Amino acid sequence: MHSFVYRLNGLLTFSVTILAIMCAITSLSDNLHTPSPSAEIQVMNINWFQKQPQGNDEVSLTMNISADLQTLFTWNTKQLFIFVAAEYETPKNSLNQVSLWDAIIPSKEHAKFWIHTSNKYRFVDQGNNLRGKEFNLTLHWHVMPKTGKMFADKIVLTGYSFPEEYR
Amino acid sequence: MGWIGDTVDSVKSIQLRQLLTQAVSLGMIVTSALIIWKGLMCITGSESPVVVVLSGSMEPGFKRGDILFLHMSKDPIRAGEIVVFNIDGREIPIVHRVIKVHERQDTGEVDVLTKGDNNYGDDRLLYAQGQLYLNRHHIMGRAVGFLPYVGWVTIIMTEKPIIKYILIGALGLLVITSKD
């Protein structure tokens, strides 16, 4: 009962248990933190708006995205994954979400930013329903912790719409 | 004639009861591990409640060797969630983020497109021939939590199976030779 192997086994079990408990407590400490982020997105220009040969609408737009997400960072945050998605409804689909742009924010210093960009991913509808349609732009963020539970939230900005005709 | 008598004596001296007790306690350890695993499957509602990250396609968020805790609920699948899915014909599940969602009005069924954070393009190249979207039945769970580095044990044991055999051999030897 007191041989080297048994002592090693006991030591390893104990240290793994302690590490697991520490990770759990670290993750729980994230619940104590209430963030207050803010963001604003302006659609500067609809670059073009066409119907593809397969029949799906595609649009390219340029946006100004500015946000202050510094309050989302805690000591347990490894990085923040943010993305801007357009959400809209069509006759066939109750909800469509299309991710237009995303970024990884590795630290608190980078969390307050302003960027002027065109959509990183192609905005293609499932069908040709976009003419004159209203849509929301949402800024989502996913907090990826150093260890433990991941959580996500978003800000919804309304009031954007597509042009009535292709151009 | 002497050595036959010696052999018979040594066979009789193996205490049957002690051997059976050790076999039963080994069985108990194995079955309790199985109970914990199946219990986790029930609680999280997912076929594999814990997965190991095998590729670098979600870096720097998830590195190779991290483990992810999965949970599957009836909640609709939304953009930004990290999902684990199986492609027909491939056995290894893939952990990527949802970037496009099209949910039907009437049935609530959903078409989903995914992409790894560290990949340049979306996952259409990984899907089966002619498949443009994933559906709900492809998705095994959502990633809700993670632990870094712990999965290296599994990766080492899968890629160098000799280590698995050495470990099991050593444990078995330990069980058999223990005096109490």
GROMACS .gro file of C-alpha atoms in nm:
model
  347
    1MET     CA    1   0.000   0.000   0.000
    2HIS     CA    2   0.300   0.226   0.040
    3SER     CA    3   0.498   0.126  -0.264
    4PHE     CA    4   0.617   0.381  -0.515
    5VAL     CA    5   0.355   0.291  -0.771
    6TYR     CA    6   0.063   0.334  -0.531
    7ARG     CA    7   0.195   0.668  -0.415
    8LEU     CA    8   0.238   0.783  -0.775
    9ASN     CA    9  -0.114   0.671  -0.855
   10GLY     CA   10  -0.256   0.858  -0.555
   11LEU     CA   11  -0.059   1.170  -0.646
   12LEU     CA   12  -0.174   1.170  -1.006
   13THR     CA   13  -0.539   1.116  -0.913
   14PHE     CA   14  -0.530   1.396  -0.659
   15SER     CA   15  -0.363   1.643  -0.892
   16VAL     CA   16  -0.604   1.570  -1.176
   17THR     CA   17  -0.900   1.617  -0.942
   18ILE     CA   18  -0.764   1.948  -0.815
   19LEU     CA   19  -0.700   2.071  -1.169
   20ALA     CA   20  -1.054   1.979  -1.271
   21ILE     CA   21  -1.201   2.165  -0.973
   22MET     CA   22  -0.988   2.471  -1.050
   23CYS     CA   23  -1.108   2.473  -1.412
   24ALA     CA   24  -1.469   2.450  -1.297
   25ILE     CA   25  -1.430   2.739  -1.051
   26THR     CA   26  -1.256   2.948  -1.319
   27SER     CA   27  -1.545   2.891  -1.551
   28LEU     CA   28  -1.801   2.977  -1.282
   29SER     CA   29  -1.622   3.306  -1.211
   30ASP     CA   30  -1.726   3.421  -1.559
   31ASN     CA   31  -2.089   3.430  -1.441
   32LEU     CA   32  -2.011   3.709  -1.197
   33HIS     CA   33  -1.920   3.946  -1.477
   34THR     CA   34  -2.179   4.167  -1.652
   35PRO     CA   35  -2.061   4.312  -1.981
   36SER     CA   36  -2.191   4.625  -2.158
   37PRO     CA   37  -2.084   4.621  -2.519
   38SER     CA   38  -2.193   4.860  -2.793
   39ALA     CA   39  -2.178   4.851  -3.170
   40GLU     CA   40  -2.285   5.038  -3.480
   41ILE     CA   41  -2.296   4.927  -3.843
   42GLN     CA   42  -2.354   5.152  -4.143
   43VAL     CA   43  -2.406   5.020  -4.494
   44MET     CA   44  -2.200   5.265  -4.696
   45ASN     CA   45  -2.278   5.126  -5.040
   46ILE     CA   46  -2.448   4.844  -5.223
   47ASN     CA   47  -2.176   4.761  -5.472
   48TRP     CA   48  -2.387   4.537  -5.693
   49PHE     CA   49  -2.704   4.333  -5.672
   50GLN     CA   50  -2.755   4.062  -5.932
   51LYS     CA   51  -2.935   3.737  -5.997
   52GLN     CA   52  -2.696   3.448  -6.053
   53PRO     CA   53  -2.738   3.201  -6.342
   54GLN     CA   54  -2.870   2.939  -6.093
   55GLY     CA   55  -3.149   3.175  -5.994
   56ASN     CA   56  -3.020   3.291  -5.656
   57ASP     CA   57  -2.986   3.660  -5.572
   58GLU     CA   58  -2.641   3.782  -5.477
   59VAL     CA   59  -2.543   4.115  -5.331
   60SER     CA   60  -2.214   4.276  -5.246
   61LEU     CA   61  -2.206   4.560  -4.995
   62THR     CA   62  -1.955   4.777  -4.812
   63MET     CA   63  -2.002   4.844  -4.442
   64ASN     CA   64  -1.858   5.060  -4.168
   65ILE     CA   65  -1.847   4.855  -3.849
   66SER     CA   66  -1.754   5.016  -3.520
   67ALA     CA   67  -1.778   4.851  -3.180
   68ASP     CA   68  -1.658   4.868  -2.823
   69LEU     CA   69  -1.643   4.516  -2.681
   70GLN     CA   70  -1.382   4.574  -2.413
   71THR     CA   71  -1.618   4.490  -2.126
   72LEU     CA   72  -1.662   4.136  -2.258
   73PHE     CA   73  -1.307   4.038  -2.168
   74THR     CA   74  -1.240   3.867  -1.835
   75TRP     CA   75  -0.926   3.706  -1.701
   76ASN     CA   76  -1.057   3.375  -1.832
   77THR     CA   77  -1.110   3.495  -2.190
   78LYS     CA   78  -0.881   3.358  -2.457
   79GLN     CA   79  -1.033   3.536  -2.752
   80LEU     CA   80  -1.355   3.681  -2.885
   81PHE     CA   81  -1.496   3.556  -3.214
   82ILE     CA   82  -1.724   3.817  -3.368
   83PHE     CA   83  -1.921   3.815  -3.686
   84VAL     CA   84  -2.178   4.028  -3.862
   85ALA     CA   85  -2.477   3.844  -4.005
   86ALA     CA   86  -2.768   3.964  -4.212
   87GLU     CA   87  -3.104   3.823  -4.100
   88TYR     CA   88  -3.419   3.834  -4.308
   89GLU     CA   89  -3.737   3.643  -4.380
   90THR     CA   90  -3.856   3.505  -4.714
   91PRO     CA   91  -4.182   3.334  -4.817
   92LYS     CA   92  -4.010   2.996  -4.814
   93ASN     CA   93  -3.786   3.042  -4.511
   94SER     CA   94  -3.893   3.177  -4.174
   95LEU     CA   95  -3.537   3.279  -4.098
   96ASN     CA   96  -3.225   3.325  -4.306
   97GLN     CA   97  -2.895   3.413  -4.147
   98VAL     CA   98  -2.597   3.486  -4.369
   99SER     CA   99  -2.261   3.563  -4.216
  100LEU     CA  100  -2.099   3.854  -4.398
  101TRP     CA  101  -1.782   3.921  -4.206
  102ASP     CA  102  -1.601   3.780  -3.907
  103ALA     CA  103  -1.292   3.849  -3.702
  104ILE     CA  104  -1.104   3.719  -3.404
  105ILE     CA  105  -1.023   3.964  -3.126
  106PRO     CA  106  -0.732   3.824  -2.930
  107SER     CA  107  -0.713   4.075  -2.646
  108LYS     CA  108  -0.886   4.365  -2.474
  109GLU     CA  109  -0.674   4.628  -2.651
  110HIS     CA  110  -0.810   4.518  -2.988
  111ALA     CA  111  -1.170   4.514  -2.872
  112LYS     CA  112  -1.249   4.874  -2.952
  113PHE     CA  113  -1.231   4.912  -3.327
  114TRP     CA  114  -1.360   5.066  -3.646
  115ILE     CA  115  -1.339   4.894  -3.982
  116HIS     CA  116  -1.445   4.976  -4.334
  117THR     CA  117  -1.489   4.656  -4.532
  118SER     CA  118  -1.686   4.479  -4.800
  119ASN     CA  119  -1.848   4.148  -4.715
  120LYS     CA  120  -1.593   3.873  -4.662
  121TYR     CA  121  -1.836   3.596  -4.751
  122ARG     CA  122  -2.071   3.597  -5.046
  123PHE     CA  123  -2.421   3.707  -4.964
  124VAL     CA  124  -2.629   3.459  -5.168
  125ASP     CA  125  -2.996   3.399  -5.104
  126GLN     CA  126  -3.173   3.066  -5.138
  127GLY     CA  127  -3.391   3.195  -5.419
  128ASN     CA  128  -3.451   3.541  -5.558
  129ASN     CA  129  -3.637   3.719  -5.284
  130LEU     CA  130  -3.411   4.007  -5.196
  131ARG     CA  131  -3.547   4.293  -5.405
  132GLY     CA  132  -3.687   4.561  -5.177
  133LYS     CA  133  -3.656   4.337  -4.872
  134GLU     CA  134  -3.580   4.470  -4.526
  135PHE     CA  135  -3.310   4.300  -4.324
  136ASN     CA  136  -3.140   4.325  -3.984
  137LEU     CA  137  -2.769   4.330  -3.930
  138THR     CA  138  -2.661   4.156  -3.613
  139LEU     CA  139  -2.322   4.167  -3.452
  140HIS     CA  140  -2.267   3.836  -3.271
  141TRP     CA  141  -1.985   3.761  -3.034
  142HIS     CA  142  -1.870   3.426  -2.901
  143VAL     CA  143  -1.652   3.436  -2.592
  144MET     CA  144  -1.398   3.154  -2.607
  145PRO     CA  145  -1.258   3.100  -2.257
  146LYS     CA  146  -0.919   2.975  -2.153
  147THR     CA  147  -1.112   2.692  -1.991
  148GLY     CA  148  -1.477   2.608  -1.934
  149LYS     CA  149  -1.812   2.724  -2.060
  150MET     CA  150  -1.838   2.927  -2.378
  151PHE     CA  151  -2.113   3.181  -2.413
  152ALA     CA  152  -2.245   3.403  -2.685
  153ASP     CA  153  -2.471   3.701  -2.734
  154LYS     CA  154  -2.556   3.958  -3.000
  155ILE     CA  155  -2.670   4.310  -3.080
  156VAL     CA  156  -2.947   4.344  -3.340
  157LEU     CA  157  -2.951   4.654  -3.558
  158THR     CA  158  -3.261   4.704  -3.769
  159GLY     CA  159  -3.363   4.927  -4.052
  160TYR     CA  160  -3.159   4.815  -4.350
  161SER     CA  161  -3.310   4.722  -4.685
  162PHE     CA  162  -3.217   4.611  -5.033
  163PRO     CA  163  -3.276   4.821  -5.343
  164GLU     CA  164  -3.597   4.760  -5.535
  165GLU     CA  165  -3.421   4.666  -5.857
  166TYR     CA  166  -3.105   4.480  -5.956
  167ARG     CA  167  -2.803   4.693  -6.035
  168MET     CA  168   0.736  -3.787  -1.034
  169GLY     CA  169   0.837  -3.518  -0.792
  170TRP     CA  170   0.783  -3.227  -1.029
  171ILE     CA  171   0.432  -3.341  -1.117
  172GLY     CA  172   0.348  -3.328  -0.750
  173ASP     CA  173   0.506  -2.983  -0.725
  174THR     CA  174   0.304  -2.852  -1.019
  175VAL     CA  175  -0.020  -2.990  -0.879
  176ASP     CA  176   0.059  -2.829  -0.543
  177SER     CA  177   0.121  -2.487  -0.701
  178VAL     CA  178  -0.201  -2.511  -0.900
  179LYS     CA  179  -0.398  -2.596  -0.586
  180SER     CA  180  -0.235  -2.307  -0.400
  181ILE     CA  181  -0.380  -2.042  -0.631
  182GLN     CA  182  -0.660  -1.923  -0.414
  183LEU     CA  183  -0.964  -1.934  -0.634
  184ARG     CA  184  -1.160  -1.693  -0.419
  185GLN     CA  185  -0.894  -1.423  -0.431
  186LEU     CA  186  -0.865  -1.453  -0.808
  187LEU     CA  187  -1.239  -1.425  -0.852
  188THR     CA  188  -1.251  -1.120  -0.625
  189GLN     CA  189  -0.986  -0.948  -0.830
  190ALA     CA  190  -1.168  -1.032  -1.153
  191VAL     CA  191  -1.494  -0.895  -1.014
  192SER     CA  192  -1.333  -0.568  -0.896
  193LEU     CA  193  -1.175  -0.522  -1.238
  194GLY     CA  194  -1.517  -0.580  -1.394
  195MET     CA  195  -1.669  -0.323  -1.157
  196ILE     CA  196  -1.417  -0.059  -1.263
  197VAL     CA  197  -1.485  -0.118  -1.631
  198THR     CA  198  -1.862  -0.118  -1.593
  199SER     CA  199  -1.871   0.196  -1.380
  200ALA     CA  200  -1.670   0.377  -1.648
  201LEU     CA  201  -1.926   0.256  -1.901
  202ILE     CA  202  -2.214   0.374  -1.680
  203ILE     CA  203  -2.060   0.721  -1.651
  204TRP     CA  204  -2.014   0.741  -2.029
  205LYS     CA  205  -2.368   0.627  -2.108
  206GLY     CA  206  -2.506   0.857  -1.839
  207LEU     CA  207  -2.328   1.152  -2.000
  208MET     CA  208  -2.478   1.053  -2.334
  209CYS     CA  209  -2.826   1.067  -2.180
  210ILE     CA  210  -2.772   1.400  -2.001
  211THR     CA  211  -2.626   1.584  -2.296
  212GLY     CA  212  -2.856   1.425  -2.551
  213SER     CA  213  -2.565   1.367  -2.786
  214GLU     CA  214  -2.412   1.048  -2.918
  215SER     CA  215  -2.065   1.149  -2.814
  216PRO     CA  216  -2.073   1.398  -2.530
  217VAL     CA  217  -1.701   1.461  -2.537
  218VAL     CA  218  -1.486   1.494  -2.849
  219VAL     CA  219  -1.117   1.561  -2.903
  220VAL     CA  220  -1.014   1.832  -3.148
  221LEU     CA  221  -0.803   1.658  -3.413
  222SER     CA  222  -0.725   1.927  -3.668
  223GLY     CA  223  -0.613   2.287  -3.665
  224SER     CA  224  -0.910   2.419  -3.858
  225MET     CA  225  -1.052   2.609  -3.559
  226GLU     CA  226  -0.732   2.772  -3.439
  227PRO     CA  227  -0.653   2.984  -3.248
  228GLY     CA  228  -0.971   2.907  -3.057
  229PHE     CA  229  -0.942   2.530  -3.040
  230LYS     CA  230  -0.607   2.367  -3.084
  231ARG     CA  231  -0.533   2.004  -3.158
  232GLY     CA  232  -0.558   1.812  -2.835
  233ASP     CA  233  -0.832   2.017  -2.669
  234ILE     CA  234  -1.150   1.844  -2.565
  235LEU     CA  235  -1.497   1.982  -2.627
  236PHE     CA  236  -1.812   1.918  -2.425
  237LEU     CA  237  -2.116   1.880  -2.644
  238HIS     CA  238  -2.484   1.928  -2.577
  239MET     CA  239  -2.773   1.874  -2.810
  240SER     CA  240  -3.108   2.034  -2.747
  241LYS     CA  241  -3.418   2.090  -2.952
  242ASP     CA  242  -3.332   2.460  -2.984
  243PRO     CA  243  -3.300   2.575  -3.343
  244ILE     CA  244  -2.955   2.593  -3.494
  245ARG     CA  245  -2.837   2.950  -3.535
  246ALA     CA  246  -2.541   3.119  -3.702
  247GLY     CA  247  -2.226   3.134  -3.493
  248GLU     CA  248  -2.283   2.813  -3.302
  249ILE     CA  249  -2.001   2.562  -3.306
  250VAL     CA  250  -2.145   2.229  -3.414
  251VAL     CA  251  -2.009   1.878  -3.447
  252PHE     CA  252  -2.129   1.686  -3.748
  253ASN     CA  253  -2.068   1.368  -3.943
  254ILE     CA  254  -2.049   1.353  -4.319
  255ASP     CA  255  -2.196   1.040  -4.480
  256GLY     CA  256  -1.904   0.822  -4.569
  257ARG     CA  257  -1.659   0.980  -4.324
  258GLU     CA  258  -1.618   0.839  -3.977
  259ILE     CA  259  -1.441   1.125  -3.804
  260PRO     CA  260  -1.674   1.400  -3.681
  261ILE     CA  261  -1.590   1.759  -3.774
  262VAL     CA  262  -1.616   2.058  -3.540
  263HIS     CA  263  -1.685   2.384  -3.724
  264ARG     CA  264  -1.889   2.701  -3.692
  265VAL     CA  265  -2.225   2.766  -3.860
  266ILE     CA  266  -2.209   3.062  -4.097
  267LYS     CA  267  -2.538   3.033  -4.288
  268VAL     CA  268  -2.884   2.924  -4.179
  269HIS     CA  269  -3.197   2.883  -4.391
  270GLU     CA  270  -3.494   2.768  -4.181
  271ARG     CA  271  -3.816   2.662  -4.351
  272GLN     CA  272  -4.143   2.836  -4.264
  273ASP     CA  273  -4.365   2.532  -4.240
  274THR     CA  274  -4.157   2.237  -4.128
  275GLY     CA  275  -3.892   2.413  -3.922
  276GLU     CA  276  -3.627   2.210  -4.102
  277VAL     CA  277  -3.305   2.386  -4.159
  278ASP     CA  278  -3.023   2.409  -4.416
  279VAL     CA  279  -2.692   2.495  -4.256
  280LEU     CA  280  -2.352   2.584  -4.400
  281THR     CA  281  -2.039   2.557  -4.186
  282LYS     CA  282  -1.680   2.679  -4.196
  283GLY     CA  283  -1.374   2.630  -3.983
  284ASP     CA  284  -1.248   2.955  -3.833
  285ASN     CA  285  -0.897   2.894  -3.963
  286ASN     CA  286  -1.006   2.773  -4.308
  287TYR     CA  287  -1.023   3.007  -4.604
  288GLY     CA  288  -1.340   2.870  -4.762
  289ASP     CA  289  -1.659   2.711  -4.636
  290ASP     CA  290  -1.710   2.339  -4.588
  291ARG     CA  291  -1.890   2.261  -4.918
  292LEU     CA  292  -1.570   2.083  -5.028
  293LEU     CA  293  -1.602   1.850  -4.731
  294TYR     CA  294  -1.966   1.766  -4.777
  295ALA     CA  295  -2.073   1.465  -4.983
  296GLN     CA  296  -2.091   1.494  -5.359
  297GLY     CA  297  -2.370   1.732  -5.456
  298GLN     CA  298  -2.454   1.821  -5.098
  299LEU     CA  299  -2.483   2.195  -5.049
  300TYR     CA  300  -2.605   2.217  -4.691
  301LEU     CA  301  -2.616   2.019  -4.370
  302ASN     CA  302  -2.946   1.927  -4.209
  303ARG     CA  303  -3.035   1.876  -3.847
  304HIS     CA  304  -2.986   1.501  -3.858
  305HIS     CA  305  -2.621   1.543  -3.956
  306ILE     CA  306  -2.546   1.742  -3.642
  307MET     CA  307  -2.444   1.552  -3.331
  308GLY     CA  308  -2.420   1.839  -3.088
  309ARG     CA  309  -2.324   2.194  -3.008
  310ALA     CA  310  -1.995   2.272  -2.833
  311VAL     CA  311  -2.072   2.436  -2.500
  312GLY     CA  312  -1.747   2.413  -2.308
  313PHE     CA  313  -1.389   2.309  -2.346
  314LEU     CA  314  -1.077   2.197  -2.162
  315PRO     CA  315  -0.735   2.260  -2.313
  316TYR     CA  316  -0.464   1.996  -2.364
  317VAL     CA  317  -0.653   1.707  -2.199
  318GLY     CA  318  -0.724   1.535  -2.530
  319TRP     CA  319  -0.356   1.467  -2.607
  320VAL     CA  320  -0.388   1.144  -2.409
  321THR     CA  321  -0.645   1.015  -2.659
  322ILE     CA  322  -0.448   1.137  -2.960
  323ILE     CA  323  -0.128   0.967  -2.844
  324MET     CA  324  -0.310   0.643  -2.773
  325THR     CA  325  -0.476   0.643  -3.114
  326GLU     CA  326  -0.172   0.736  -3.318
  327LYS     CA  327   0.075   0.516  -3.134
  328PRO     CA  328  -0.131   0.213  -3.025
  329ILE     CA  329   0.179   0.055  -2.874
  330ILE     CA  330   0.147   0.298  -2.585
  331LYS     CA  331  -0.212   0.184  -2.529
  332TYR     CA  332  -0.097  -0.180  -2.506
  333ILE     CA  333   0.189  -0.093  -2.272
  334LEU     CA  334  -0.047   0.101  -2.044
  335ILE     CA  335  -0.310  -0.172  -2.032
  336GLY     CA  336  -0.042  -0.435  -1.982
  337ALA     CA  337   0.109  -0.242  -1.693
  338LEU     CA  338  -0.232  -0.186  -1.529
  339GLY     CA  339  -0.320  -0.553  -1.568
  340LEU     CA  340   0.013  -0.654  -1.417
  341LEU     CA  341  -0.049  -0.416  -1.127
  342VAL     CA  342  -0.391  -0.567  -1.059
  343ILE     CA  343  -0.268  -0.925  -1.072
  344THR     CA  344   0.041  -0.878  -0.861
  345SER     CA  345  -0.119  -0.665  -0.592
  346LYS     CA  346  -0.120  -0.846  -0.261
  347ASP     CA  347  -0.440  -0.689  -0.134
   0.00000   0.00000   0.00000
